[in-house]
Each structure stands twice: as structure tokens, then as C-alpha cells.
Amino acid sequence: MKAEILSCGTELLLGHITDTNATYLSQNLTTLGIDLYFVSQVGDNLGRIVETLQRAWQRADLIIMTGGLGPTEDDLAREAISTLLGETMQVDPQLEAELRKRFSHLGAQMPERNLKQASLIPSARALPNPVGSAPGWWVEKEDHIIIAMPGVPSEMYRMWEQEAVPRLSPYTDGMMFTRILRVAGLGESSVEEQLGALIHSNNPTLATYAKLDAVDVRITAKAETREKAELQVLEMEAQVRQILGQHIFGIDKDTLASVIGTLLQERRQTLGIMESLTGGLLSGMITDIPGSSRYFVGGLVTYSSELKAQMGVPQETLQQFGAVSEETARAMAHAVRQRLGTTYGLGITGVAGPDKQEDRPVGTVYIAIEGPQGTFASQRAGWTSSRSDNRRRASLAALDILRRFLAGSLTPES
Amino acid sequence: MKAEILSCGTELLLGHITDTNATYLSQNLTTLGIDLYFVSQVGDNLGRIVETLQRAWQRADLIIMTGGLGPTEDDLAREAISTLLGETMQVDPQLEAELRKRFSHLGAQMPERNLKQASLIPSARALPNPVGSAPGWWVEKEDHIIIAMPGVPSEMYRMWEQEAVPRLSPYTDGMMFTRILRVAGLGESSVEEQLGALIHSNNPTLATYAKLDAVDVRITAKAETREKAELQVLEMEAQVRQILGQHIFGIDKDTLASVIGTLLQERRQTLGIMESLTGGLLSGMITDIPGSSRYFVGGLVTYSSELKAQMGVPQETLQQFGAVSEETARAMAHAVRQRLGTTYGLGITGVAGPDKQEDRPVGTVYIAIEGPQGTFASQRAGWTSSRSDNRRRASLAALDILRRFLAGSLTPES
């Protein structure tokens, strides 16, 4: 099966946004064993979208479109498909009812222009979109499939995984199984270097991806049955785990925060945080996990030294060692654990930038964790990237240390 | 002048990398007033690159290629252009000498395969690349220009700015000016509806974009000089501001948090936050702004009722009205303002989901701000999206209310 991707949106051609949807879909097509030869970005212009669709129709069996499903006059994906196929759009009563319900549920009246989001052509079926107002289209005609999905990445990802991939399975030859191993504490090139010859294996294939929160090692196998493919993946996974060991913190959709949450919940333990350079970001990552209120009691974003002292960090520690010091991180961990009465207390302080602080360079980070088994403290230095990057990296470093501390692979001092 | 971008590289079609080169070039072409209608990504396949070039040749005056200039068999940009134009590649003695010098300078012998990087066709001139081994090509033939540049972003940026843009200046008519007006508290379709006929104006043009943190209205004008274009944009901006009024919170790179930061800093005022459903996200947004420690004293992520009470929310309030109530939000704002001694205190509580809480449905949010001028409280309800979305929307709603409270466009109660 040959696929072609068409991303619609003048904002792509003005450079306001980058077409990461195409990247996501490319990766997914590779996994499904579907060949992809062309990707195009076209503006919100009916003639040009139709022209590109016509060519894709000639050279591909599967056309995947993103964008152009909004309610405005600029949103032309449906109109372009209708033109390509010579079919007429009509409002589908059931889709209209669902759309109106969605708006009334939000306490809003539906603008009439949104009605076109409830339209179909005879060859199209709607792909549900519970997280947005635009359903997708699944079009089958003359041995071709067109999938039209919203441009908003979160809506598109969900629709692709839940609606498109299952409908595509009859068309892919052989079954695929994929597992992602999530890696913390190593850069992408060290992961590749350590994996050595494995990286060149053919089936299963291995590929590494640097994500914002981890390095992903994606293992994909293709076999006659899903079970066989899964078995091949599991054998390869065992080899990779032997090499990367504790650096692998989870699989597939796991995050550092979700893994920590599972550990704490299993043990009925609790956590409190005192953070400064991360400014709430670390608490925000932890509380992004549903049910986190069962183990996360609270976070104190002590952005001033006064507030650190008010929350229990000894004045002497702040004065003698400075707000950015290992001693202060330890005192923060201790204070928040005491004050909130949690099993674990985590303290993190450092310099996010752009300016240095107390003569500590940008990127300095001190992290301390206090628990029943003792205290562990760690220092990271030398990041010179942007303020946002430093804050994100510091939060992830804290989560990784916490995970390893909970898993018993870091030895506390006392 | 009409341009088309063609990015070459199988790694793009496998999803290993995202085509940020196209984003960079798109933005640059907009600024130069060059129209861009199509962008394509094609793998390292001679036939498919030539096919895409032929079509671009028919519909564009300027073709910009990136990638495919390396020394390997997979690098086919030069071969494709030669095929398109029916010209034969020959090694250029001067380029060869420079290339050999570059290698000997690096203490290495030049692999013979690199020789093709010193090749030209009669219609091509070399674009110097002091930061890499592959010179670019500047091709002029039959009223068309082809620019071929390396795929490595840093090499491409330099070559574009230093070599391509100056050579393009005779071909660009008019200068562009662009301003983005950032809008909060309205959805994209209401913004469009309110702008009415303006949205169809030709020069300046108006376009709306739904971003994660706001709706953007982008105004772009084209004129003989930059000054004239700027003037046209400012006139249009005045009209848009008349319509959208207080919903416009900033321009270009402004965020709600940066605008709040500027207001607080100008007035030498301070802020403290007590947040529950947003779990640190709100503090995280505020502290993402460099210099925020000058006005943000701290945040209390009171994820349990016990911690709310410990931080000063009266037990009676929690018991009588519940943790998710307007009264608790008010008490949170009051308590954090008292405890941290800040000019303003902000309290936010609600239900992020996926489960309801105290019989309040998912998406319920109460926000209260207390300041010298009194207290303002607000309730939002009915979001039914994901936990992450609810948390993000609640944080943005709180920032928007705070901004309007600071700007004096919300009337406090006392």
C-alpha cells in the first residue's frame, strides 16, 4: 500500500507552524509497513488542494489529509475531497445533533457556520472526534482511501490511533507489533552507541527518537500474526534491557511522573515538593497524572528566600550556603516532608537563567530527596540552554532521581 | 514572484526528522513578499525528485531545495536538477581545489566520492558554504531560479542569509510588515465572526490562528517600503482593536504571563498564588518569564484539603462549602495574600478530571483574586475535555482574569 500525506493550512506556508503532524504520521506509517513517497503542504486554497489531491490520487492508494476541517471559510478539506470525487456534501442529521449537543453542553450556541462540520458525502463516513468539534472523514472509493483528520495535533493523534489505524488493518500485509522503551538519563547518541549492532537489525527494527521528556527506543516487528510479531518484539526488548538496564523507566505511554505515581500508589506512600527554579513545573508534571491527589499532598513554589524560610528552611542554611546550594536543597526536602507529613520530601533549587544567581552559573541545579530510608542529594551543572529548557530538564532530572530512589537503585546516605 | 519549496531526504518520510527548514524558509519568503503556494518532502529517489521539480518548474518562478547535497549515492539534488534541465555535471577545478584544501585543513584525505560536491552544470553557480563541505547551487535558466542548499539547518540558514537573499533582492517587489494581535477569552470562530468583513480585506490581509494559549489575529501588509507597509498594518490594527477591545492582550511574542509580569513590574507590585486543580501549572506559566522572581513571591500547590487549611483556608469554609467552591477560592486568595504578604493573592480550585469531585462535574473552576482594590471572583464550568486541557484552560482563564483585574477592566466587589 502506497500512502501520501497532504497537510492543509496557510499557516504552514507562512511558517507560523511546523508540520509535526507529517512527522507523526510518517513514523506511524513506517510502523504499519505502509510506504510513503510524498508529503505536501498546501495553503487554504481550494484549487491548489484539489490539484494536489488529484496527483496523490494517481500515485497513491491511501491519502492522509490533516487540517482544513474547521468551521471557517478557510477550512476547505471537505470541499476539496467533494470536488475531487464529484460528490455533493450534505448535512448528516445525526452528526448535526451531536454537534449541537456538544455546543449546548458547553453552554454556548452553535454558530451556523459550524454546521459544515456535520457534513458528509456519499463515499464518506465520519470519524468520531470526542475532543474537538470537527469529525474526520473516512472516504473509500475506487480502491482508494482518503482519511481527513483535524490539524490540531492532540485531536489528530487520538483520531489516528483510535479510528484510522483499526480501519486500516485489513489493508496492511502482515501484522505489526510495536513497543516503545522509554529511556532517561542518556542522550540519543549514547543510546545508539550502546545498542551497537542491534540498531541495524532488520526484523524487528530498532529506531531511536529524542523526545522532550526522554529518548524512545522503538522496536517494531512484522509477522503473519500479531502474536508472532509480539514475541519477536519481546525477545528484542530483553536484549535492549540487558544493555540499557535502569535507564529504561517505562514503555509506550509511560512518563516519569506516571511511573512514580504507580510506585507511590502501590505502596500507599505520599510525596511533597519544595521547588524554586522549576517554579511549579515539577508539581505540574506530577499532577498531570489522573489520581495523583492520592499520593501528592502538595507543592511549595518557594520563589523567594523569605518564603523558603517561612516554609521551614533554616535562615542559617540560606545565609551560610545560599539559596542555590546542596544544603538548601536538603533543607527544602526535609522541611516539606516535615510540614506536609509526607513519606517523601523533594527539594530542588538552581539557576534557570538567563542571569546567573549568587555567582552560580545558569543551569546549576541541586536536587535532594528525603525518605524513610535516608536522604539522597545530587547536583547537575552545565546546561546552557534556554530558561524554559533548563526548567524542563531540571524537572525531568528530579523525576528521574525520585524514580530511581523509589526503585531502590540509588543508595541514600543514611 | 512565486516560490515552491522542495525538501529532499528519506529521513523526512520515515519521520526521523521534522522539516523545520521549510518553516524557516516559509517565514523568510513571507518577509520578502515572495508568494509560496506549495511545499513538498520527497525521499532520496531520483525519479521522484525530478517529477516534483518538473511540476514546480511549471507553477513557480523560484524553486528552493534543501538536502541531497551530501557526498553519498543517496544525495541526489544535483543529479535531479541536471536531469530536469538536460545539462551535464562537470567537476569545477576551482571548487575541487577548495574542497581538497578543506579536507587537508582538517587533516583528512578527501574520499573520492566527495568529488561530486565540486560539480556544476553550465546554468549553475556555486554558493559558498564555509561551514560545511557542500557548496550550494544557484541556477538561472529560462526565467526560473533554482536554489539548492544543504539540509543541515545551520549550514542552510547561513547560506540563505548570506548568499541567497542578496541575490534575490532584484526579484522581490515590495516589502512586507506583519503584526500579530493576541486574543484571550474568545474562540477562533467568534473572533472571525466579530471581525466580519475585515477578514476578507486584501491588503493588509487578516488571518486568525487558534494557538494553545490564545487566538492570534495576524495582520500582514505589502507596500513599496517597509514603512508604508507598517503604516497600513497599524491602521488595520486600530480597527481590529475597536472591535475586539479588551480581548486583545498583547502583540507578537507576548503571552498572558509576560503581560502580567510587565504590569506588576511597572507598578512594583507582587503576586502569590494558591492553586489546586492546576497543580503547579499556573505558577509554572508565571515563572516561565525571565525576571519573574521580581514580582512572583511564590505559589502554594495545595492539592489536599489539609494543606489548604494548614496554609490558612478556614476549616469552616472547607467544610461548609467544600474544597471546590467560590468561597474556598476566595479564602485561598485571601490566605496566600496574607501569608506571603503580596499585593495580590490568587486562588484557584476546581475539578480537572477524569472523575468528578464533591459532586462537582469535571471542568468546574473557581478563580478569585484579592488585591488592594477588593476581590473579584469568577466561575467557569462545562469544559469536558481531557484532564491536561482542563488544567491548561483553567490556568489560562486565571491569567486572563488577573490581567484584566490588573488593567482595571474588571470591577472588584469592594
Coordinates of N, CA, C and O in Angstrom, one line a residue, chain A residues 10-20 22-23 26-27 30 36-43 48 51-52 55 59 71-74 102 105-106 111-114 131 154 207 209 275 277-281 283-285 287-293 296-304 307 310-311 339-340 353-354 387-388 391, chain B residues 12-20 22-23 26-27 30 36-43 48 51-52 55 59 178 188-189 192-193 200 209 211 218 275 277-281 283-285 287-293 296-304 307 310-311 339-340 353-354 381-389 391 393:
Chain A
T10 N -2.7 27.6 5.4 CA -1.9 28.7 5.0 C -0.8 29.0 6.1 O 0.3 29.4 5.8
E11 N -1.2 28.7 7.4 CA -0.2 29.0 8.4 C 1.1 28.1 8.3 O 2.1 28.5 8.7
L12 N 1.0 27.0 7.6 CA 2.2 26.2 7.3 C 3.1 26.9 6.3 O 4.3 26.9 6.4
L13 N 2.4 27.5 5.3 CA 3.2 28.2 4.2 C 3.7 29.5 4.6 O 4.6 30.1 4.0
L14 N 3.1 30.1 5.7 CA 3.7 31.3 6.2 C 4.7 31.1 7.3 O 5.4 32.0 7.8
G15 N 4.9 29.8 7.6 CA 5.9 29.5 8.6 C 5.5 29.7 10.0 O 6.3 29.8 10.9
H16 N 4.2 29.9 10.2 CA 3.7 30.2 11.6 C 3.8 28.9 12.4 O 4.0 28.9 13.6
I17 N 3.6 27.8 11.7 CA 3.7 26.5 12.5 C 4.5 25.5 11.6 O 4.6 25.7 10.4
T18 N 5.1 24.5 12.2 CA 5.8 23.5 11.5 C 5.0 22.2 11.4 O 4.2 22.0 12.4
D19 N 5.1 21.5 10.4 CA 4.2 20.4 10.1 C 4.7 19.1 10.9 O 5.2 18.2 10.3
T20 N 4.5 19.2 12.2 CA 4.9 18.0 13.0 C 3.8 16.9 12.8 O 4.2 15.7 13.1
A22 N 2.9 15.7 10.0 CA 3.5 14.8 9.0 C 4.6 13.9 9.6 O 4.7 12.7 9.2
T23 N 5.4 14.5 10.5 CA 6.4 13.6 11.2 C 5.7 12.5 11.9 O 6.1 11.3 11.8
S26 N 4.3 10.0 9.5 CA 5.4 9.3 8.8 C 5.9 8.1 9.7 O 6.1 7.0 9.2
Q27 N 6.1 8.4 10.9 CA 6.6 7.4 11.9 C 5.6 6.3 11.9 O 6.0 5.1 11.9
T30 N 5.5 4.1 8.8 CA 6.6 3.2 8.8 C 6.3 1.9 9.7 O 6.6 0.8 9.2
L36 N 5.6 5.4 2.1 CA 5.3 6.8 2.0 C 6.3 7.5 1.0 O 7.5 7.4 1.3
Y37 N 5.9 8.1 -0.1 CA 6.8 8.6 -1.0 C 6.8 10.2 -1.1 O 7.7 10.8 -1.5
F38 N 5.6 10.7 -0.8 CA 5.5 12.2 -1.0 C 4.7 12.8 0.2 O 3.7 12.2 0.7
V39 N 5.2 13.9 0.7 CA 4.4 14.7 1.7 C 4.3 16.1 1.1 O 5.3 16.6 0.5
S40 N 3.1 16.7 1.2 CA 3.0 18.1 0.7 C 2.3 19.0 1.7 O 1.4 18.5 2.5
Q41 N 2.7 20.3 1.7 CA 1.9 21.2 2.5 C 1.3 22.2 1.5 O 2.0 22.7 0.6
V42 N 0.0 22.5 1.6 CA -0.7 23.4 0.7 C -1.5 24.4 1.5 O -1.9 24.0 2.6
G43 N -1.6 25.6 1.0 CA -2.4 26.6 1.7 C -3.9 26.4 1.6 O -4.4 25.4 1.0
R48 N -5.7 24.7 -5.3 CA -4.4 24.0 -5.0 C -4.6 22.7 -4.2 O -3.8 21.8 -4.4
E51 N -5.8 20.2 -6.8 CA -4.7 19.8 -7.7 C -3.8 18.8 -7.0 O -3.4 17.8 -7.6
T52 N -3.5 19.0 -5.8 CA -2.6 18.1 -5.1 C -3.2 16.8 -4.8 O -2.6 15.7 -4.9
R55 N -3.2 14.6 -8.0 CA -2.0 13.9 -8.2 C -1.7 12.8 -7.2 O -1.3 11.7 -7.6
R59 N -1.1 8.5 -7.8 CA 0.1 7.8 -7.4 C 0.1 7.1 -6.1 O 1.0 6.4 -5.7
P71 N -14.5 25.3 11.1 CA -15.8 25.8 10.7 C -15.7 27.0 9.8 O -16.8 27.4 9.3
T72 N -14.5 27.5 9.5 CA -14.5 28.8 8.8 C -14.4 28.6 7.3 O -14.2 27.5 6.8
E73 N -14.5 29.7 6.6 CA -14.5 29.7 5.1 C -13.1 29.2 4.6 O -13.0 28.7 3.4
D74 N -12.1 29.3 5.4 CA -10.7 28.9 5.0 C -10.5 27.4 5.2 O -9.5 26.9 4.8
R102 N -23.0 19.1 21.6 CA -21.6 19.4 22.1 C -21.6 20.9 22.5 O -21.1 21.3 23.6
H105 N -23.8 21.6 25.6 CA -23.1 21.1 26.7 C -22.1 22.1 27.3 O -21.9 22.3 28.4
L106 N -21.5 22.9 26.3 CA -20.5 23.9 26.7 C -21.2 25.2 27.1 O -20.6 26.2 27.3
P111 N -22.5 28.5 16.4 CA -22.6 29.4 15.2 C -23.0 28.6 14.0 O -22.5 27.4 13.8
E112 N -23.8 29.1 13.1 CA -24.3 28.4 12.0 C -23.2 27.9 11.1 O -23.4 26.9 10.4
R113 N -22.1 28.6 11.0 CA -21.0 28.2 10.2 C -20.5 26.8 10.6 O -19.8 26.2 9.8
N114 N -20.6 26.5 11.8 CA -20.1 25.2 12.3 C -20.9 24.0 11.7 O -20.4 22.9 11.7
V131 N -12.8 14.9 21.3 CA -12.1 16.0 21.9 C -12.1 17.3 21.1 O -11.4 18.2 21.4
S154 N -3.4 17.1 19.1 CA -3.9 16.2 20.0 C -5.2 15.5 19.5 O -5.4 14.3 19.7
A207 N 14.6 1.8 16.3 CA 14.9 3.2 16.0 C 14.8 4.0 17.2 O 14.1 3.7 18.2
Y209 N 14.4 7.8 19.1 CA 13.8 9.2 18.9 C 14.1 10.0 20.1 O 13.7 9.6 21.2
E275 N 10.0 23.5 45.5 CA 10.7 23.8 44.3 C 10.9 25.3 44.1 O 10.1 26.1 44.5
L277 N 13.7 26.9 41.2 CA 13.9 27.2 39.8 C 12.9 26.7 38.9 O 12.6 27.3 37.8
T278 N 12.3 25.5 39.2 CA 11.3 24.9 38.3 C 9.9 25.6 38.5 O 9.1 25.4 37.6
G279 N 9.8 26.4 39.5 CA 8.7 27.3 39.6 C 7.3 26.8 39.5 O 6.4 27.5 39.0
G280 N 7.1 25.5 39.8 CA 5.7 24.9 39.7 C 5.6 23.9 38.6 O 4.7 23.0 38.6
L281 N 6.6 23.9 37.7 CA 6.6 22.9 36.6 C 6.7 21.5 37.1 O 6.0 20.6 36.5
S283 N 5.8 20.2 40.1 CA 4.4 19.9 40.6 C 3.5 19.7 39.5 O 2.6 18.7 39.5
G284 N 3.5 20.5 38.5 CA 2.6 20.4 37.4 C 2.8 19.1 36.6 O 1.8 18.5 36.2
M285 N 4.0 18.6 36.5 CA 4.2 17.3 35.8 C 3.6 16.2 36.7 O 3.0 15.3 36.1
T287 N 1.2 16.3 38.9 CA -0.3 16.4 39.0 C -1.0 16.3 37.6 O -2.2 16.3 37.6
D288 N -0.2 16.1 36.6 CA -0.8 15.9 35.3 C -1.4 14.4 35.2 O -2.1 14.1 34.3
I289 N -0.9 13.6 36.2 CA -1.4 12.2 36.2 C -2.7 12.1 36.9 O -2.8 12.5 38.1
P290 N -3.7 11.5 36.3 CA -5.0 11.3 36.9 C -4.8 10.5 38.2 O -4.1 9.5 38.2
G291 N -5.5 10.9 39.3 CA -5.4 10.2 40.5 C -4.2 10.6 41.4 O -4.0 10.0 42.4
S292 N -3.5 11.6 40.9 CA -2.2 12.0 41.7 C -2.6 12.5 43.1 O -1.7 12.6 43.9
S293 N -3.8 13.0 43.3 CA -4.1 13.5 44.6 C -4.1 12.4 45.7 O -4.0 12.7 46.8
F296 N 0.1 12.8 46.0 CA 0.7 14.1 46.0 C -0.1 15.0 47.0 O -1.2 15.4 46.7
V297 N 0.6 15.3 48.1 CA -0.1 16.2 49.1 C -0.1 17.6 48.7 O -1.0 18.4 48.8
G298 N 1.1 18.0 48.2 CA 1.2 19.4 47.7 C 2.6 19.8 47.4 O 3.6 19.1 47.6
G299 N 2.7 21.0 46.8 CA 4.0 21.6 46.4 C 4.1 23.0 46.9 O 3.1 23.7 46.9
L300 N 5.3 23.4 47.3 CA 5.5 24.7 47.7 C 6.5 25.4 46.7 O 7.6 24.9 46.6
V301 N 6.0 26.4 45.9 CA 6.9 27.0 45.0 C 7.5 28.2 45.7 O 6.9 29.3 45.7
T302 N 8.6 28.0 46.3 CA 9.2 29.0 47.2 C 10.2 29.8 46.3 O 11.4 29.5 46.2
Y303 N 9.6 30.8 45.6 CA 10.4 31.6 44.6 C 11.2 32.7 45.3 O 12.1 33.2 44.6
S304 N 11.0 32.9 46.6 CA 11.9 33.9 47.3 C 12.5 33.2 48.5 O 12.0 32.2 49.0
L307 N 10.2 33.1 51.5 CA 9.2 32.1 51.6 C 9.8 30.7 51.9 O 9.2 29.9 52.6
Q310 N 10.1 30.9 55.6 CA 8.8 30.8 56.2 C 8.3 29.3 56.2 O 7.5 28.9 57.1
M311 N 8.7 28.6 55.1 CA 8.2 27.2 55.0 C 9.1 26.2 55.7 O 9.0 25.0 55.5
R339 N 6.6 19.4 57.2 CA 5.5 20.3 57.2 C 4.2 19.6 56.6 O 3.1 19.8 57.1
L340 N 4.4 18.8 55.5 CA 3.3 18.2 54.9 C 3.0 16.8 55.4 O 2.0 16.2 55.1
G353 N 18.1 30.9 34.7 CA 18.6 31.8 33.7 C 17.5 32.8 33.4 O 16.4 32.7 33.9
P354 N 17.8 33.8 32.5 CA 19.0 34.0 31.7 C 20.2 34.5 32.5 O 21.3 34.4 32.1
R387 N 16.1 29.3 29.3 CA 15.4 29.2 30.6 C 14.3 28.1 30.6 O 14.3 27.3 31.5
S388 N 13.5 28.1 29.6 CA 12.5 27.0 29.5 C 13.1 25.6 29.5 O 12.6 24.7 30.2
R391 N 14.5 24.7 32.9 CA 13.5 24.3 33.8 C 12.9 23.0 33.6 O 12.7 22.2 34.5
Chain B
L12 N 13.1 12.3 6.3 CA 11.8 13.1 6.5 C 10.6 12.2 6.3 O 9.6 12.3 7.1
L13 N 10.6 11.3 5.4 CA 9.5 10.4 5.1 C 9.4 9.3 6.1 O 8.3 8.6 6.2
L14 N 10.5 9.0 6.8 CA 10.4 8.0 7.9 C 10.0 8.6 9.2 O 9.8 7.9 10.2
G15 N 9.9 9.9 9.2 CA 9.6 10.6 10.4 C 10.7 10.7 11.4 O 10.5 11.1 12.6
H16 N 11.9 10.5 11.0 CA 13.1 10.6 11.9 C 13.3 12.1 12.2 O 13.8 12.4 13.3
I17 N 13.1 13.0 11.2 CA 13.3 14.4 11.5 C 12.0 15.1 10.9 O 11.3 14.6 10.1
T18 N 11.8 16.3 11.5 CA 10.7 17.2 11.1 C 11.3 18.3 10.2 O 12.4 18.7 10.4
D19 N 10.6 18.7 9.2 CA 11.1 19.6 8.2 C 11.0 21.1 8.7 O 10.2 21.9 8.2
T20 N 11.9 21.4 9.7 CA 11.9 22.8 10.2 C 12.6 23.7 9.2 O 12.3 24.9 9.3
A22 N 11.7 24.0 6.1 CA 10.6 24.6 5.4 C 9.9 25.7 6.2 O 9.6 26.7 5.6
T23 N 9.8 25.5 7.5 CA 9.2 26.5 8.3 C 10.1 27.8 8.2 O 9.6 28.9 8.1
S26 N 9.8 29.4 4.8 CA 8.4 30.0 4.7 C 8.3 31.3 5.3 O 7.9 32.3 4.7
Q27 N 8.8 31.4 6.6 CA 8.8 32.7 7.3 C 9.6 33.7 6.5 O 9.2 34.9 6.4
T30 N 7.8 35.0 3.3 CA 6.7 35.9 3.7 C 7.3 37.3 3.9 O 6.8 38.3 3.3
L36 N 4.3 31.8 -1.6 CA 4.7 30.4 -1.5 C 3.4 29.6 -1.5 O 2.5 29.8 -0.7
Y37 N 3.2 28.8 -2.5 CA 1.9 28.0 -2.6 C 2.1 26.5 -2.3 O 1.1 25.9 -1.9
F38 N 3.3 26.0 -2.5 CA 3.4 24.5 -2.2 C 4.8 24.2 -1.5 O 5.8 24.8 -1.9
V39 N 4.7 23.3 -0.6 CA 5.9 22.7 0.0 C 5.9 21.2 -0.2 O 4.8 20.7 0.0
S40 N 6.9 20.6 -0.5 CA 6.9 19.1 -0.6 C 8.1 18.5 0.0 O 9.2 19.1 0.0
Q41 N 7.9 17.3 0.6 CA 9.0 16.5 1.1 C 9.1 15.2 0.2 O 8.1 14.6 0.0
V42 N 10.3 14.9 -0.3 CA 10.4 13.8 -1.2 C 11.7 13.0 -0.7 O 12.6 13.6 -0.1
G43 N 11.6 11.7 -0.8 CA 12.7 10.8 -0.4 C 13.9 10.9 -1.4 O 13.9 11.6 -2.4
R48 N 11.6 10.5 -8.3 CA 10.5 11.3 -7.6 C 11.0 12.7 -7.4 O 10.1 13.6 -7.4
E51 N 10.4 14.4 -10.8 CA 9.0 14.6 -11.0 C 8.5 15.8 -10.3 O 7.7 16.6 -10.8
T52 N 8.9 15.9 -9.0 CA 8.4 17.1 -8.2 C 9.0 18.4 -8.7 O 8.4 19.4 -8.8
R55 N 7.1 19.6 -11.9 CA 5.9 20.3 -11.6 C 6.1 21.7 -11.0 O 5.5 22.6 -11.3
R59 N 4.9 25.7 -12.2 CA 4.0 26.6 -11.5 C 4.7 27.6 -10.6 O 4.0 28.4 -10.0
T178 N 4.3 42.6 9.3 CA 3.4 41.7 9.9 C 3.3 42.0 11.4 O 4.3 42.3 12.0
E188 N -11.8 30.9 18.2 CA -11.4 31.4 16.9 C -12.6 31.8 16.1 O -12.6 32.8 15.4
S189 N -13.7 31.0 16.2 CA -14.8 31.3 15.3 C -15.5 32.6 15.7 O -16.0 33.4 14.9
E192 N -13.5 35.5 14.4 CA -13.8 35.7 12.9 C -15.1 36.3 12.7 O -15.3 37.3 11.9
E193 N -16.1 35.9 13.5 CA -17.5 36.4 13.3 C -17.5 37.9 13.6 O -18.0 38.7 12.9
H200 N -11.9 39.6 5.1 CA -11.8 39.4 3.6 C -10.9 40.5 3.0 O -10.8 40.5 1.7
Y209 N -5.6 32.4 13.9 CA -5.0 31.1 14.2 C -5.3 30.8 15.6 O -5.1 31.6 16.5
K211 N -4.1 29.2 18.8 CA -2.9 28.6 19.4 C -3.3 28.0 20.8 O -4.4 28.3 21.2
R218 N -3.4 37.7 12.7 CA -2.2 38.2 12.1 C -2.6 39.2 11.0 O -3.3 38.9 10.1
E275 N -3.0 27.3 44.4 CA -3.7 26.6 43.3 C -3.9 25.1 43.7 O -3.1 24.5 44.3
L277 N -6.5 22.6 41.4 CA -6.7 21.7 40.2 C -5.6 21.9 39.2 O -5.2 21.0 38.5
T278 N -5.0 23.1 39.1 CA -3.9 23.4 38.1 C -2.6 22.8 38.6 O -1.7 22.7 37.8
G279 N -2.5 22.4 39.8 CA -1.4 21.6 40.4 C 0.0 22.1 40.1 O 0.9 21.3 40.0
G280 N 0.2 23.4 40.0 CA 1.6 23.9 39.7 C 1.7 24.5 38.4 O 2.7 25.3 38.1
L281 N 0.8 24.2 37.5 CA 0.9 24.6 36.1 C 0.8 26.2 36.0 O 1.5 26.8 35.2
S283 N 1.6 28.4 38.4 CA 2.8 29.0 38.9 C 3.9 28.8 37.8 O 4.7 29.7 37.5
G284 N 3.9 27.6 37.2 CA 4.9 27.3 36.1 C 4.8 28.3 35.0 O 5.8 28.7 34.4
M285 N 3.6 28.7 34.6 CA 3.4 29.6 33.4 C 4.0 31.0 33.8 O 4.6 31.7 33.1
T287 N 6.3 31.7 36.1 CA 7.7 31.7 36.3 C 8.5 31.3 35.1 O 9.7 31.3 35.1
D288 N 7.8 31.1 34.0 CA 8.5 30.9 32.7 C 9.0 32.2 32.2 O 9.9 32.2 31.3
I289 N 8.6 33.3 32.7 CA 9.0 34.6 32.3 C 10.3 35.0 33.0 O 10.4 35.0 34.2
P290 N 11.4 35.3 32.2 CA 12.6 35.7 32.8 C 12.4 37.0 33.7 O 11.6 37.9 33.4
G291 N 13.0 36.9 34.9 CA 12.8 38.1 35.8 C 11.5 38.0 36.7 O 11.2 38.9 37.4
S292 N 10.8 36.9 36.6 CA 9.5 36.8 37.3 C 9.8 36.8 38.8 O 8.8 37.1 39.6
S293 N 11.0 36.5 39.3 CA 11.2 36.5 40.7 C 11.1 37.9 41.3 O 11.0 38.0 42.5
F296 N 6.9 37.6 41.5 CA 6.3 36.4 42.0 C 7.0 35.9 43.2 O 8.1 35.4 43.2
V297 N 6.3 36.0 44.4 CA 6.9 35.6 45.6 C 6.8 34.1 45.8 O 7.8 33.4 46.2
G298 N 5.7 33.5 45.4 CA 5.6 32.0 45.5 C 4.2 31.5 45.2 O 3.3 32.3 45.1
G299 N 4.2 30.2 45.1 CA 2.9 29.5 44.9 C 2.7 28.3 45.8 O 3.7 27.7 46.2
L300 N 1.5 28.1 46.2 CA 1.3 27.0 47.1 C 0.3 26.1 46.4 O -0.8 26.4 46.0
V301 N 0.9 24.9 46.1 CA 0.1 23.9 45.4 C -0.6 23.0 46.4 O -0.1 22.0 46.9
T302 N -1.8 23.5 46.8 CA -2.5 22.8 48.0 C -3.4 21.7 47.4 O -4.6 22.0 47.1
Y303 N -2.8 20.6 47.2 CA -3.5 19.5 46.5 C -4.4 18.7 47.4 O -5.2 17.9 47.0
S304 N -4.3 18.9 48.8 CA -5.2 18.3 49.7 C -5.9 19.4 50.5 O -5.4 20.5 50.7
L307 N -3.8 20.6 53.5 CA -2.8 21.5 53.2 C -3.4 22.9 53.0 O -2.8 24.0 53.4
Q310 N -3.9 24.1 56.4 CA -2.6 24.5 57.0 C -2.1 25.8 56.5 O -1.4 26.6 57.2
M311 N -2.4 26.1 55.3 CA -1.9 27.4 54.6 C -2.9 28.5 54.9 O -2.7 29.6 54.3
R339 N -0.4 35.4 53.9 CA 0.7 34.6 54.3 C 2.0 35.1 53.6 O 3.1 35.1 54.2
L340 N 1.9 35.4 52.3 CA 3.1 35.8 51.6 C 3.3 37.3 51.5 O 4.3 37.7 51.1
G353 N -10.5 16.4 36.5 CA -11.0 15.2 35.9 C -9.9 14.1 36.0 O -8.8 14.4 36.6
P354 N -10.1 12.9 35.6 CA -11.3 12.5 34.9 C -12.5 12.3 35.7 O -13.6 12.2 35.2
A381 N -17.4 26.8 34.0 CA -17.9 25.4 34.1 C -18.1 24.8 32.7 O -18.1 25.5 31.7
G382 N -18.1 23.5 32.7 CA -18.6 22.8 31.5 C -17.5 22.4 30.5 O -17.8 21.7 29.5
W383 N -16.2 22.6 30.8 CA -15.2 22.0 29.9 C -15.3 20.5 30.1 O -15.3 20.0 31.2
T384 N -15.3 19.8 29.0 CA -15.4 18.4 29.1 C -14.2 17.7 28.5 O -14.2 16.5 28.1
S385 N -13.2 18.5 28.2 CA -12.0 17.9 27.5 C -11.1 17.1 28.5 O -11.5 16.9 29.6
S386 N -9.9 16.8 28.0 CA -9.1 16.0 28.8 C -8.6 16.7 30.1 O -8.6 17.9 30.2
R387 N -8.1 15.9 31.0 CA -7.5 16.5 32.2 C -6.5 17.6 31.9 O -6.5 18.7 32.5
S388 N -5.5 17.2 31.0 CA -4.5 18.2 30.7 C -5.1 19.5 30.1 O -4.6 20.6 30.4
D389 N -6.0 19.3 29.2 CA -6.7 20.5 28.6 C -7.4 21.3 29.7 O -7.3 22.6 29.7
R391 N -6.7 21.6 32.8 CA -5.7 22.3 33.6 C -5.2 23.5 32.9 O -5.0 24.5 33.5
R393 N -6.5 25.1 30.3 CA -7.6 26.2 30.2 C -7.8 26.9 31.5 O -8.0 28.1 31.4

